[in-house]
Every structure is written in structure tokens, then in C-alpha cells.
Amino acid sequence: MGIGFISKFREDADTLSLLSGSIWSLAIKIGSAGLIYIMLVMLARAMPVAEYGRFGIVFNLASFMAVVGSMGIHTAILRWWGEYTAKGQPHLAVQALTWSFVMTLAGGLVASLLTYVLLRQLIPGQSQSFLIAGMLLIIPVVMAEFLASALRTQGMVIFSQLPKDILWRLLGIILASYFVFRSEYLTDVQALAFLSFFLAICIAPQIIVIFRVVAGHSGLSRIKIPSLKAEDWYRQLGPYWGLAVLYASTQYIDTVIVGAIISPEEAASYFAAARTAGLASLMLMASNMISAPLISKYFYSKDIAGLKKMLKTVALCISVPTIGILLCFLFLGEFLLALFDPAFVAAFPILLILACAHGFNALCGPSAYVLQLTGHAHINFRIMAASYGIGFLFQITSIFYLGAIGVALGSAFSILVLNLMSRYYCISKVGVDPTVAALFSRRELT
């Protein structure tokens, strides 16, 4: 059964493309995930626990506020450029790119000001330099995400990822290593300021390339955005923005809650545990880059059988390494936390809770993409809003009784409910099961 099951996939060119493409995508994801992990470990070793906790709060808040400031444009530009170029309207494509760049920059500025206000409330008594360093990180993070998407529309996949995912993280590692080897403390203000500066320098060449793309098509001086078209783009941003903010809230808000209600020291260990546990979703993130366009292709070609086969391939590729990662956390979790700081070993239960949640999310496959790309984005949004809303209420209630573990349980509960409901609607609305369960279903394997 197993050999025959796999041999069917070898006959499909798209499946082979998926497998070979996944190797490249996985290499990029592993490299970037490994570098950010090493960077955060080295920063933890270079900073006092309380300052690392404050850094973690700001780092996560900045990541979340960058999503808020992006307004979903970094996702929408992928659609607009492809749509207008496919329709033979390159001038509209350039107009959309120009409008997106300007609006992303404006959104980043607004988000940075909001971050300044939030930091004053969440971490009272901090210096002006700390607040400014925190807000300055927002703009380069917002622009980096948009530029990566904009460059992917031009076919520059490696160049779109290299500055932020590789170069920036390498510079962060070098910075932290310098302080560690000199046995000097790195302050939270210094860490935030340096990382903001490094990222701005890294994405500068990307901005130049985008300017050249625009100028090469029509010249910046002749770009005029029709007001009606801009209004249409505003309306289209809603679903992209809402889904991005909801997803980001589960990724970054936990540490902020722990730091604001308990202490920066507790936030430091939670931050380390959460970042480590997130590696359990690595295989899913890698496969999503390849599977997303194939989901759309098979569905709108009305090839449901091909869609099922592709999703089973994804499930097979994800399941084995994800289970391996979870076993590594079980036996090596305390060691991984001790890399940050020996005191963080106490967060091992939090690591296990979050790792199991992320592992379950990975084993449920690209269920969110299945709904979004088959005309059911509104269902996906409602599921996310409901599950994350319930989880958030659980977090802010249980934290007073269970501490940081209550926050982790709330996050895990959200992920569990989200994936179970997503699977239900994938089966009932689309007719496919994107989860690992499809591999064990006799009906699915026939």
C-alpha cells in the first residue's frame, strides 16, 4: 500500500515540482529560522535577563505592529501585479506597485507612533531612548515585508529573502557575539537601535531596485494613481489585513501579555520558549510557499483528484520531520532553553505546550490556504476571529491563576480549535482533507 501510494506521486510532474521546490524552500526556511534562533540566543547571552525580557516584549510588539502597519498590502501586491500583467495592463501594475510602496511607508509611520504610545503604557517608567528605539524598529520591518513580496512579483526570489532573512540576522549575531566575547553587557536600547539600523541598511538595495522597476516601466514623474482605482484597492485590503493581523496576534502577543502583566523577567523565558516552539511549524511554512499556487491551480481547473493527491504529498512531507522535531523538544528542550540562559529551563513546560500546539498545526497542513484560495476566505476569517478571541480571553483570565502557563494554554487552545474547525470546513465546503489524517483514510487513498 505504502509503496504504491508514493509511486502514484512520481508520475505527476507537478508533484515532482512540489517535492523539488520544497527542498529549495525548506533550505531557505531552515537557514533563516536557524539564524534568527542563533541571533536570539546570542542576544540573550549578551543581555541581563530583565533587559532581554524588555527586548523580547518590544521585538514581538514591533513584529505585530508591523503587520498592523502593513495593512495587508504585502499580500495584496502579489495579486495585483499578477492580475494586471496577465490582463495586459502593465501600467496599472506599476501604479499598484507605486501606490503600495507609498501606503506601506505611511502605514509604517503610523504604526511606529502607535507603538510609542503602547510601550509607554505596557512598560511604564522607561527612558525616552528606549521608547524611540522601540518605535524605530517598526518602519524597516514593515518595509522589509513589502519589499520581499514586491520583488517576488519580479521573479527575484533569492534577492527578496536575502537581506532580511539572512544578512540582517547575520549582523545581529555578529553584534551579540561581539559583546559576549568582550564580556560586556548589551542594553535593550542598544540592541533595538542596532537591529533597526542594520535592517534599514540591508533593505536599501531592495528599495533602489523597486525604484528602477517603476522607472523602467513608465518613469516616476508620469505615475498618476486614479482615485477610483485607489478606492478599489482600499476595499480589497480588508480580508488580507484582517487575516494577517489575526495570525500575527497568535505569534507575537503572548510575550507582550506576559511582560505587561507579570514581569520582563518572566517574559524573557516565555519569549525563548515560544521562539523555540515555533520551529515545530517550520515544515508547514516551507511547504506553503510551494503548495499555495498549486491549490489554486487544481481547484479552479476542477481537478479535485489532483488537489487531493497534492495535499497528501504535502502531508507526507510535513508529518515525519515534524514528529522528529517534537521528539527533539521532548528530549533536548531543556538544553535548548539553557542556551539562552540557564534560568530559562524553568519554562520547559511552556515549551512543550506550545511545541505540541505548533506541531498539531503543522500536521493539519495548509488548511488555511485551502479555504482562502478556494473562495472561502470569509469562513477562514471568522474561524480565526472566533478561536483567537476565545483564546485571548482565556489568556488574560488564566494568567492571574496559572501565570505564564495559562497564556501558553490559551495559545494552544486557539490553535487546536482553529485547525479542527478549518479541517471541518475544508471537507464540507471544498471536499478535501488537507491534514495528515488523509493519509490513513481508505476513502482518501483510493
CSV table of C-alpha atoms in Angstrom, one decimal, residues 70-395:
chain,number,residue,atom,x,y,z
A,70,SER,CA,1.4,46.9,6.5
A,71,MET,CA,-2.4,46.9,6.0
A,72,GLY,CA,-2.2,43.6,4.1
A,73,ILE,CA,-0.5,45.3,1.2
A,74,HIS,CA,2.4,42.9,1.2
A,75,THR,CA,0.0,40.2,0.3
A,76,ALA,CA,-2.3,42.2,-2.0
A,77,ILE,CA,0.6,43.3,-4.3
A,78,LEU,CA,1.2,39.6,-5.1
A,79,ARG,CA,-2.3,39.5,-6.5
A,80,TRP,CA,-2.4,42.9,-8.2
A,81,TRP,CA,0.9,42.6,-10.1
A,82,GLY,CA,0.0,39.2,-11.4
A,83,GLU,CA,-3.6,40.2,-12.2
A,84,TYR,CA,-2.7,43.3,-14.2
A,85,THR,CA,0.2,41.9,-16.1
A,86,ALA,CA,-1.8,38.8,-17.0
A,87,LYS,CA,-4.6,41.2,-18.4
A,88,GLY,CA,-2.1,43.1,-20.4
A,89,GLN,CA,-2.3,46.2,-18.2
A,90,PRO,CA,1.4,46.8,-17.2
A,91,HIS,CA,0.7,50.5,-16.4
A,92,LEU,CA,-1.9,49.5,-13.8
A,93,ALA,CA,0.6,47.0,-12.3
A,94,VAL,CA,3.2,49.8,-11.9
A,95,GLN,CA,0.6,52.1,-10.5
A,96,ALA,CA,-0.4,49.5,-7.9
A,97,LEU,CA,3.3,48.9,-7.0
A,98,THR,CA,3.9,52.6,-6.6
A,99,TRP,CA,0.7,53.1,-4.5
A,100,SER,CA,1.6,50.1,-2.4
A,101,PHE,CA,5.1,51.4,-1.6
A,102,VAL,CA,3.8,54.8,-0.5
A,103,MET,CA,0.9,53.4,1.5
A,104,THR,CA,3.2,50.9,3.2
A,105,LEU,CA,5.6,53.6,4.2
A,106,ALA,CA,2.7,55.7,5.6
A,107,GLY,CA,1.3,52.7,7.4
A,108,GLY,CA,4.7,52.1,9.0
A,109,LEU,CA,5.0,55.6,10.2
A,110,VAL,CA,1.5,55.5,11.8
A,111,ALA,CA,2.3,52.1,13.4
A,112,SER,CA,5.6,53.4,14.8
A,113,LEU,CA,3.8,56.2,16.6
A,114,LEU,CA,1.2,53.8,18.0
A,115,THR,CA,4.0,51.6,19.2
A,116,TYR,CA,5.5,54.5,21.1
A,117,VAL,CA,2.2,55.1,22.9
A,118,LEU,CA,1.7,51.4,23.6
A,119,LEU,CA,5.2,51.0,25.1
A,120,ARG,CA,4.6,53.9,27.5
A,121,GLN,CA,1.5,52.0,28.8
A,122,LEU,CA,2.8,48.5,28.7
A,123,ILE,CA,6.3,49.1,30.2
A,124,PRO,CA,5.9,52.3,32.3
A,125,GLY,CA,8.9,54.2,33.6
A,126,GLN,CA,11.1,53.5,30.6
A,127,SER,CA,13.5,56.1,29.2
A,128,GLN,CA,12.8,58.2,26.1
A,129,SER,CA,15.6,56.5,24.3
A,130,PHE,CA,14.0,53.1,24.9
A,131,LEU,CA,10.7,54.2,23.6
A,132,ILE,CA,12.3,55.8,20.5
A,133,ALA,CA,14.4,52.7,19.8
A,134,GLY,CA,11.3,50.5,20.0
A,135,MET,CA,9.3,52.6,17.6
A,136,LEU,CA,12.2,52.9,15.1
A,137,LEU,CA,12.2,49.2,14.6
A,138,ILE,CA,8.7,49.3,13.0
A,139,ILE,CA,9.4,51.1,9.8
A,140,PRO,CA,12.2,48.9,8.4
A,141,VAL,CA,10.3,45.7,9.4
A,142,VAL,CA,7.2,46.9,7.6
A,143,MET,CA,9.1,47.9,4.5
A,144,ALA,CA,11.1,44.6,4.5
A,145,GLU,CA,8.0,42.5,4.3
A,146,PHE,CA,6.5,44.6,1.5
A,147,LEU,CA,9.8,44.7,-0.5
A,148,ALA,CA,10.1,40.9,-0.2
A,149,SER,CA,6.7,40.5,-1.8
A,150,ALA,CA,7.2,43.2,-4.4
A,151,LEU,CA,10.5,41.6,-5.5
A,152,ARG,CA,8.9,38.1,-5.7
A,153,THR,CA,6.5,39.6,-8.3
A,154,GLN,CA,9.6,40.4,-10.4
A,155,GLY,CA,10.9,36.8,-10.1
A,156,MET,CA,13.7,37.9,-7.7
A,157,VAL,CA,13.0,35.1,-5.1
A,158,ILE,CA,16.5,34.9,-3.6
A,159,PHE,CA,17.1,38.7,-3.6
A,160,SER,CA,13.7,39.1,-1.9
A,161,GLN,CA,14.7,37.0,1.1
A,162,LEU,CA,18.4,37.5,1.3
A,163,PRO,CA,18.6,41.0,3.1
A,164,LYS,CA,16.1,40.3,6.0
A,165,ASP,CA,16.2,36.6,6.4
A,166,ILE,CA,20.0,36.1,6.0
A,167,LEU,CA,22.1,39.3,6.1
A,168,TRP,CA,20.2,41.1,8.9
A,169,ARG,CA,20.2,38.1,11.1
A,170,LEU,CA,23.9,37.5,10.5
A,171,LEU,CA,24.6,41.1,11.5
A,172,GLY,CA,22.6,40.6,14.7
A,173,ILE,CA,24.6,37.5,15.5
A,174,ILE,CA,27.9,39.4,14.9
A,175,LEU,CA,26.6,42.3,17.2
A,176,ALA,CA,25.7,40.0,20.0
A,177,SER,CA,28.8,37.9,19.7
A,178,TYR,CA,31.0,41.0,19.9
A,179,PHE,CA,29.5,41.8,23.3
A,180,VAL,CA,29.6,38.2,24.5
A,181,PHE,CA,33.3,37.7,23.7
A,182,ARG,CA,34.2,41.0,25.3
A,183,SER,CA,32.2,40.1,28.4
A,184,GLU,CA,30.2,43.3,28.1
A,185,TYR,CA,26.5,43.8,28.6
A,186,LEU,CA,24.4,44.8,25.6
A,187,THR,CA,21.5,47.0,26.7
A,188,ASP,CA,17.9,46.7,25.3
A,189,VAL,CA,18.2,50.2,23.8
A,190,GLN,CA,21.5,49.3,22.0
A,191,ALA,CA,20.1,46.0,20.7
A,192,LEU,CA,16.9,47.6,19.3
A,193,ALA,CA,18.8,50.6,17.8
A,194,PHE,CA,21.4,48.4,16.1
A,195,LEU,CA,18.9,46.0,14.7
A,196,SER,CA,16.8,48.9,13.3
A,197,PHE,CA,19.9,50.4,11.7
A,198,PHE,CA,21.1,47.1,10.3
A,199,LEU,CA,17.7,46.2,8.7
A,200,ALA,CA,17.4,49.7,7.2
A,201,ILE,CA,20.9,49.2,5.6
A,202,CYS,CA,20.0,45.7,4.4
A,203,ILE,CA,16.8,46.7,2.6
A,204,ALA,CA,18.2,49.9,1.0
A,205,PRO,CA,19.4,48.0,-2.2
A,206,GLN,CA,15.9,46.4,-2.5
A,207,ILE,CA,14.3,49.9,-2.4
A,208,ILE,CA,16.7,51.0,-5.2
A,209,VAL,CA,15.7,48.0,-7.3
A,210,ILE,CA,12.0,48.7,-6.8
A,211,PHE,CA,12.5,52.4,-7.9
A,212,ARG,CA,14.3,51.1,-11.0
A,213,VAL,CA,11.4,48.7,-11.8
A,214,VAL,CA,8.9,51.6,-11.6
A,215,ALA,CA,11.1,54.0,-13.5
A,216,GLY,CA,11.9,51.3,-16.1
A,217,HIS,CA,8.2,50.8,-16.9
A,218,SER,CA,7.0,54.4,-17.1
A,219,GLY,CA,9.1,56.9,-15.2
A,220,LEU,CA,8.2,58.1,-11.7
A,221,SER,CA,7.2,61.5,-12.9
A,222,ARG,CA,4.4,60.1,-15.0
A,223,ILE,CA,2.9,57.8,-12.4
A,224,LYS,CA,-0.6,59.0,-11.5
A,225,ILE,CA,-2.9,56.9,-9.5
A,226,PRO,CA,-6.7,57.1,-10.5
A,227,SER,CA,-8.7,57.9,-7.4
A,228,LEU,CA,-11.3,55.2,-8.3
A,229,LYS,CA,-8.6,52.6,-8.6
A,230,ALA,CA,-7.1,53.6,-5.3
A,231,GLU,CA,-10.5,53.3,-3.6
A,232,ASP,CA,-10.9,49.8,-5.1
A,233,TRP,CA,-7.5,48.8,-3.8
A,234,TYR,CA,-8.5,50.0,-0.3
A,235,ARG,CA,-11.6,47.8,-0.4
A,236,GLN,CA,-9.6,44.8,-1.4
A,237,LEU,CA,-7.2,45.1,1.5
A,238,GLY,CA,-9.8,44.3,4.2
A,239,PRO,CA,-9.6,40.4,4.1
A,240,TYR,CA,-5.8,40.4,3.7
A,241,TRP,CA,-5.3,42.8,6.5
A,242,GLY,CA,-7.7,41.1,8.9
A,243,LEU,CA,-6.3,37.7,8.4
A,244,ALA,CA,-2.7,38.9,8.7
A,245,VAL,CA,-3.4,40.7,12.0
A,246,LEU,CA,-5.3,37.8,13.5
A,247,TYR,CA,-2.4,35.4,12.6
A,248,ALA,CA,0.2,37.8,13.9
A,249,SER,CA,-1.6,38.1,17.2
A,250,THR,CA,-1.1,34.4,17.9
A,251,GLN,CA,2.6,34.7,17.0
A,252,TYR,CA,3.6,37.8,19.0
A,253,ILE,CA,1.1,38.9,21.6
A,254,ASP,CA,1.8,36.2,24.1
A,255,THR,CA,5.1,37.6,25.2
A,256,VAL,CA,3.7,41.1,25.4
A,257,ILE,CA,0.9,39.9,27.7
A,258,VAL,CA,3.3,38.0,30.0
A,259,GLY,CA,5.6,41.1,30.2
A,260,ALA,CA,2.9,43.6,30.8
A,261,ILE,CA,1.1,41.6,33.5
A,262,ILE,CA,3.8,39.5,35.2
A,263,SER,CA,7.3,40.9,34.6
A,264,PRO,CA,10.0,41.4,32.0
A,265,GLU,CA,12.0,38.5,33.5
A,266,GLU,CA,9.1,36.1,33.0
A,267,ALA,CA,8.6,37.5,29.5
A,268,ALA,CA,12.3,36.7,28.8
A,269,SER,CA,11.9,33.0,29.4
A,270,TYR,CA,8.5,32.8,27.7
A,271,PHE,CA,10.0,34.6,24.7
A,272,ALA,CA,12.7,32.0,24.5
A,273,ALA,CA,10.3,29.1,24.8
A,274,ALA,CA,7.8,30.5,22.3
A,275,ARG,CA,10.6,31.1,19.7
A,276,THR,CA,11.9,27.6,20.2
A,277,ALA,CA,8.5,26.0,19.9
A,278,GLY,CA,7.8,27.9,16.7
A,279,LEU,CA,10.3,25.7,14.9
A,280,ALA,CA,7.7,22.9,15.0
A,281,SER,CA,5.8,24.8,12.2
A,282,LEU,CA,8.9,25.0,10.1
A,283,MET,CA,7.9,22.3,7.6
A,284,LEU,CA,4.5,23.7,7.2
A,285,MET,CA,5.8,27.2,6.4
A,286,ALA,CA,8.2,25.7,3.8
A,287,SER,CA,5.6,23.7,2.1
A,288,ASN,CA,3.1,26.6,2.0
A,289,MET,CA,5.4,28.5,-0.4
A,290,ILE,CA,5.0,25.7,-2.9
A,291,SER,CA,1.6,24.4,-2.3
A,292,ALA,CA,-0.3,27.7,-2.3
A,293,PRO,CA,-0.3,28.2,-6.1
A,294,LEU,CA,-0.9,24.5,-6.8
A,295,ILE,CA,-4.0,24.6,-4.6
A,296,SER,CA,-5.5,27.4,-6.7
A,297,LYS,CA,-4.4,25.7,-10.0
A,298,TYR,CA,-6.1,22.4,-9.2
A,299,PHE,CA,-9.2,23.8,-7.7
A,300,TYR,CA,-10.0,26.2,-10.5
A,301,SER,CA,-9.2,23.6,-13.0
A,302,LYS,CA,-11.8,21.4,-11.2
A,303,ASP,CA,-9.2,18.7,-10.7
A,304,ILE,CA,-10.2,17.8,-7.2
A,305,ALA,CA,-8.5,14.4,-7.5
A,306,GLY,CA,-5.2,16.2,-8.3
A,307,LEU,CA,-5.8,18.5,-5.4
A,308,LYS,CA,-6.2,15.6,-3.0
A,309,LYS,CA,-3.1,13.9,-4.3
A,310,MET,CA,-1.0,17.1,-3.9
A,311,LEU,CA,-2.3,17.7,-0.4
A,312,LYS,CA,-1.5,14.1,0.6
A,313,THR,CA,2.1,14.7,-0.7
A,314,VAL,CA,2.3,17.8,1.4
A,315,ALA,CA,1.0,15.9,4.5
A,316,LEU,CA,3.6,13.1,3.9
A,317,CYS,CA,6.4,15.7,3.5
A,318,ILE,CA,5.4,17.5,6.7
A,319,SER,CA,4.5,14.7,9.1
A,320,VAL,CA,7.7,12.8,9.6
A,321,PRO,CA,10.1,15.7,10.1
A,322,THR,CA,7.5,17.5,12.3
A,323,ILE,CA,7.2,14.5,14.6
A,324,GLY,CA,11.0,14.3,14.7
A,325,ILE,CA,11.2,18.0,15.8
A,326,LEU,CA,8.7,17.3,18.6
A,327,LEU,CA,10.7,14.4,19.8
A,328,CYS,CA,13.8,16.6,19.9
A,329,PHE,CA,12.0,19.1,22.0
A,330,LEU,CA,10.9,16.4,24.4
A,331,PHE,CA,14.4,15.1,25.0
A,332,LEU,CA,16.5,18.3,24.3
A,333,GLY,CA,14.1,21.0,25.2
A,334,GLU,CA,15.8,21.9,28.5
A,335,PHE,CA,19.2,22.1,26.7
A,336,LEU,CA,17.8,24.4,24.1
A,337,LEU,CA,16.3,26.7,26.7
A,338,ALA,CA,19.6,26.7,28.6
A,339,LEU,CA,21.3,28.0,25.5
A,340,PHE,CA,19.5,31.3,26.1
A,341,ASP,CA,20.0,31.4,29.9
A,342,PRO,CA,20.2,28.5,32.5
A,343,ALA,CA,17.3,30.2,34.3
A,344,PHE,CA,15.0,29.7,31.3
A,345,VAL,CA,15.0,25.9,31.8
A,346,ALA,CA,12.0,26.6,34.1
A,347,ALA,CA,10.0,27.4,31.0
A,348,PHE,CA,10.3,23.8,29.8
A,349,PRO,CA,6.5,23.0,30.4
A,350,ILE,CA,5.7,26.1,28.4
A,351,LEU,CA,7.9,24.9,25.6
A,352,LEU,CA,6.2,21.5,25.5
A,353,ILE,CA,2.7,23.1,25.4
A,354,LEU,CA,3.5,25.5,22.6
A,355,ALA,CA,5.5,22.9,20.7
A,356,CYS,CA,2.6,20.4,20.7
A,357,ALA,CA,0.3,23.2,19.5
A,358,HIS,CA,2.6,24.2,16.6
A,359,GLY,CA,3.2,20.5,15.8
A,360,PHE,CA,-0.6,19.9,15.6
A,361,ASN,CA,-0.9,23.0,13.4
A,362,ALA,CA,1.8,21.6,11.0
A,363,LEU,CA,0.1,18.2,10.9
A,364,CYS,CA,-3.1,19.8,9.9
A,365,GLY,CA,-1.4,21.0,6.7
A,366,PRO,CA,-2.3,24.1,4.6
A,367,SER,CA,-5.9,24.2,5.7
A,368,ALA,CA,-6.0,28.0,5.9
A,369,TYR,CA,-4.7,28.3,2.3
A,370,VAL,CA,-7.2,25.8,1.1
A,371,LEU,CA,-10.0,28.0,2.4
A,372,GLN,CA,-8.5,31.3,1.4
A,373,LEU,CA,-7.7,30.2,-2.2
A,374,THR,CA,-10.9,28.4,-3.0
A,375,GLY,CA,-13.3,31.3,-2.3
A,376,HIS,CA,-13.9,30.7,1.4
A,377,ALA,CA,-11.6,33.4,2.9
A,378,HIS,CA,-14.6,34.8,4.9
A,379,ILE,CA,-15.0,31.5,6.6
A,380,ASN,CA,-11.3,31.4,7.4
A,381,PHE,CA,-11.5,34.9,8.9
A,382,ARG,CA,-14.5,34.0,11.1
A,383,ILE,CA,-12.8,30.8,12.3
A,384,MET,CA,-9.6,32.7,13.2
A,385,ALA,CA,-11.5,35.6,14.9
A,386,ALA,CA,-13.6,33.2,17.0
A,387,SER,CA,-10.8,30.8,18.0
A,388,TYR,CA,-8.2,33.6,18.7
A,389,GLY,CA,-10.8,35.7,20.6
A,390,ILE,CA,-11.7,32.8,22.9
A,391,GLY,CA,-8.0,32.1,23.4
A,392,PHE,CA,-7.2,35.7,24.2
A,393,LEU,CA,-9.9,35.8,26.8
A,394,PHE,CA,-8.6,32.6,28.3
A,395,GLN,CA,-5.1,34.1,28.4
